[in-house]
PDB file of C-alpha atoms in Angstrom:
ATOM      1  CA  UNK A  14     -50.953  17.382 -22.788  1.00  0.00           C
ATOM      2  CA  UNK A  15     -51.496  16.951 -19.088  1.00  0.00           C
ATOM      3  CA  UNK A  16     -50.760  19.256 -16.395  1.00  0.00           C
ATOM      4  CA  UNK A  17     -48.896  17.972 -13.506  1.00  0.00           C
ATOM      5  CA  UNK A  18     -50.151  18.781  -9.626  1.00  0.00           C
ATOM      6  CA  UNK A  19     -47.990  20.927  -7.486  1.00  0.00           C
ATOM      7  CA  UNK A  20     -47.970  17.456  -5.574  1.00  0.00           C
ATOM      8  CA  UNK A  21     -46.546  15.644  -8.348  1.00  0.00           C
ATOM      9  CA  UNK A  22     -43.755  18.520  -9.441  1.00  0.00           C
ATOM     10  CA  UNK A  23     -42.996  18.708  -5.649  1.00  0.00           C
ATOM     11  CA  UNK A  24     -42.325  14.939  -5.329  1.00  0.00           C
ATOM     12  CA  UNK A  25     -40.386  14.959  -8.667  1.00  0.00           C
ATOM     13  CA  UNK A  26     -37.991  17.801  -7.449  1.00  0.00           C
ATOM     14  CA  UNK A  27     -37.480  15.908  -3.772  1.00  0.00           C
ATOM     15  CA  UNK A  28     -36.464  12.301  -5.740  1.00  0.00           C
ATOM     16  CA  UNK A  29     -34.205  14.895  -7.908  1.00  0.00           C
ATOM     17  CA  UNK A  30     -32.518  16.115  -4.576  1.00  0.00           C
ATOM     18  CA  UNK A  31     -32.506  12.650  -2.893  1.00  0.00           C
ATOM     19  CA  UNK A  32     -30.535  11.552  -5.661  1.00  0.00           C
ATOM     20  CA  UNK A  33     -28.262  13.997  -5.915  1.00  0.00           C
ATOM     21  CA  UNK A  34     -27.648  13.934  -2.098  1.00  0.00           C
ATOM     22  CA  UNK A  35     -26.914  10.303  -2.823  1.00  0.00           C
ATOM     23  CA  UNK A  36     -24.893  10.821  -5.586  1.00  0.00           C
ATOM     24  CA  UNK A  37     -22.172  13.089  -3.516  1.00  0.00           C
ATOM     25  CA  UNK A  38     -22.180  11.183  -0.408  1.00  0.00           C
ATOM     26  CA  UNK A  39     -21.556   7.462  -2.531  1.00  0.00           C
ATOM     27  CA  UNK A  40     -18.708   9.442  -4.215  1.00  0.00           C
ATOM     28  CA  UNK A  41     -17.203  10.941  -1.241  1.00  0.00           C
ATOM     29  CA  UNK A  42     -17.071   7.600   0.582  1.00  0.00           C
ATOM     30  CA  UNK A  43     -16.089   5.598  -2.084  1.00  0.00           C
ATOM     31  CA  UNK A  44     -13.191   7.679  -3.286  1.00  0.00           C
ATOM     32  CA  UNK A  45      -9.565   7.314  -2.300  1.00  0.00           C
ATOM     33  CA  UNK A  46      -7.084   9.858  -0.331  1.00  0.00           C
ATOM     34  CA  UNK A  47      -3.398  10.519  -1.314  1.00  0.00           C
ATOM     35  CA  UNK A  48      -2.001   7.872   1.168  1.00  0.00           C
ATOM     36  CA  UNK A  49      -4.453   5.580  -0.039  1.00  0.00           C
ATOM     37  CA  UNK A  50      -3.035   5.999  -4.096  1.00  0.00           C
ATOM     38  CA  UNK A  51       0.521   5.636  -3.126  1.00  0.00           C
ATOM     39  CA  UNK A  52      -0.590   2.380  -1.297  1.00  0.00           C
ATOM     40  CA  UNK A  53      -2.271   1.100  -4.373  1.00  0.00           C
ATOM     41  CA  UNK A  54       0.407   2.086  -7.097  1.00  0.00           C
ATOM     42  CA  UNK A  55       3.618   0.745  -4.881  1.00  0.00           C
ATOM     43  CA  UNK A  56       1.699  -2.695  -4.509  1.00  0.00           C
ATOM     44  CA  UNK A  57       1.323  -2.776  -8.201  1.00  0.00           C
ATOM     45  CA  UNK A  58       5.083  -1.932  -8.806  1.00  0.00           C
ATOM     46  CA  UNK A  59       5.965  -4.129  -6.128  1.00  0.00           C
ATOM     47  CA  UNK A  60       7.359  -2.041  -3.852  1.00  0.00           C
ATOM     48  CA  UNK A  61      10.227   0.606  -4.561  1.00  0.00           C
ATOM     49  CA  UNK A  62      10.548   3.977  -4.143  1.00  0.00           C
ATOM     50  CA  UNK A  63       8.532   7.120  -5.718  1.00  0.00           C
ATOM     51  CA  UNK A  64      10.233   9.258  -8.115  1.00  0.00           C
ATOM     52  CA  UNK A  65       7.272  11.731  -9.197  1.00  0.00           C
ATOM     53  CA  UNK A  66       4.026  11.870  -7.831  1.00  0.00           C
ATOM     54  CA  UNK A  67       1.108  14.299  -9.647  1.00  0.00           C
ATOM     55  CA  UNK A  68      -2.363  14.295  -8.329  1.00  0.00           C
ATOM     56  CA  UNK A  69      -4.855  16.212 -10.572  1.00  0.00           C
ATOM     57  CA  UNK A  70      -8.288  17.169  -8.925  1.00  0.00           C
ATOM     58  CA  UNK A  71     -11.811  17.487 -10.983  1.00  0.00           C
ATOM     59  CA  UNK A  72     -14.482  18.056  -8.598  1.00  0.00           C
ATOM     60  CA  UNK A  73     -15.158  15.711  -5.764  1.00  0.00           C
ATOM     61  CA  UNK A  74     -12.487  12.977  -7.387  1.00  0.00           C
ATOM     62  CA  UNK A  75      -8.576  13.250  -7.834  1.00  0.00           C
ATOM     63  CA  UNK A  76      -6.313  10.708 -10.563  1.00  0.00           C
ATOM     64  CA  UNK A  77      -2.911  10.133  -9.189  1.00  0.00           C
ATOM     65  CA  UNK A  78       0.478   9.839 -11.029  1.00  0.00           C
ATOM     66  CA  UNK A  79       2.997   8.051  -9.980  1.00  0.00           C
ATOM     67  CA  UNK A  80       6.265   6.942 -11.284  1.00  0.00           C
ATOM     68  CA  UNK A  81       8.321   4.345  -8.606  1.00  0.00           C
ATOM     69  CA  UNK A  82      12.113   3.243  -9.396  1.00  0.00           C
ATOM     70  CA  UNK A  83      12.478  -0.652  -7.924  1.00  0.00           C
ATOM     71  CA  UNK A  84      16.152  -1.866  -8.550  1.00  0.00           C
ATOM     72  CA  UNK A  85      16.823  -1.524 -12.515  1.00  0.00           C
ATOM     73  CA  UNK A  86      13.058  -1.175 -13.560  1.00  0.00           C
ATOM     74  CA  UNK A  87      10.519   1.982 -13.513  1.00  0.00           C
ATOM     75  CA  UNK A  88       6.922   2.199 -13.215  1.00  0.00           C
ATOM     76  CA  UNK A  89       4.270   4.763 -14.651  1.00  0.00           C
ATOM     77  CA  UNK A  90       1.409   3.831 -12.659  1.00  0.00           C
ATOM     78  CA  UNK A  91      -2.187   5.816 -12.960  1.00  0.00           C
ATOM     79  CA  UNK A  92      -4.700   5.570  -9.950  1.00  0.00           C
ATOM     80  CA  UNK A  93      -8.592   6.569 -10.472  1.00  0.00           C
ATOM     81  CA  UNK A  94     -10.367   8.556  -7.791  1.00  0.00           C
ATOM     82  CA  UNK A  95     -11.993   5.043  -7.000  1.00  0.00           C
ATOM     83  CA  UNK A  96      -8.606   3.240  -6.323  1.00  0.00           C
ATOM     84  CA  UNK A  97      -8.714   1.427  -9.772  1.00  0.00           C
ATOM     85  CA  UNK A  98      -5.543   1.127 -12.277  1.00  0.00           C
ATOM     86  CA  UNK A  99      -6.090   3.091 -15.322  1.00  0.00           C
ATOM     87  CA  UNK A 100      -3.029   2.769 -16.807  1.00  0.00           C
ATOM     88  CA  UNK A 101       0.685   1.173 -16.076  1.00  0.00           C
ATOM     89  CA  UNK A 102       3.571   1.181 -17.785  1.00  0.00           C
ATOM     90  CA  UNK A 103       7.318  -0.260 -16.963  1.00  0.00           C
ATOM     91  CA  UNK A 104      10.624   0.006 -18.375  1.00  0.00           C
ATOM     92  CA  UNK A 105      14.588  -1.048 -17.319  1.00  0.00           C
ATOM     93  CA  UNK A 106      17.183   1.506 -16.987  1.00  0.00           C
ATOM     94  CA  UNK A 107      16.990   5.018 -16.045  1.00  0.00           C
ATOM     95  CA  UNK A 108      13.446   6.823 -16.248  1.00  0.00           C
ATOM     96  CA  UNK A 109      13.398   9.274 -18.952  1.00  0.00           C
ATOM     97  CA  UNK A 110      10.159  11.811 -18.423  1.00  0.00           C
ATOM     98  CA  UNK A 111       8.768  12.781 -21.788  1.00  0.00           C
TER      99      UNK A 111
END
């Protein structure tokens, strides 16, 4: 087996840093604030008014919860830390929380 240089090990461990500094600052621009969830999940529900809101934070991301009342109908909207739409749901009538 060959023995890597302190040249080589030292290069590997900068790209290993440069990547990981890369990493954290592509997430932290890329992900969305609270104000920036609500926008997304009342333009999916088309407007309305929110009802319950529950933000849950792993590490550098958050997923929102939201449920908005518009008129007779209710929407269960989930927001990624990216801004994407991971899950929706609607109904008529009065929300019932399970």
């Amino acid at each position: 087996m060959k023995k890597l240089s302190v040249k080589a090990i030292v290069g590997i461990a900068l790209g290993v840093v440069i990547a990981v500094v890369a990493a954290v600052i592509l997430v932290t621009v890329l992900r969305i604030d609270d104000g920036r969830a609500r926008a997304i999940a009342l333009d999916q529900a088309g407007g309305g008014e929110i009802i319950r809101e529950e933000i849950s934070r792993e590490g550098l991301l958050s997923e929102y919860s939201y449920v908005i009342s518009s008129g007779d109908r209710w929407y269960e909207i989930e927001i990624g830390g990216f801004g994407n739409v991971e899950e929706m749901s609607s109904g008529t009538g009065q929300y019932i929380d399970d």
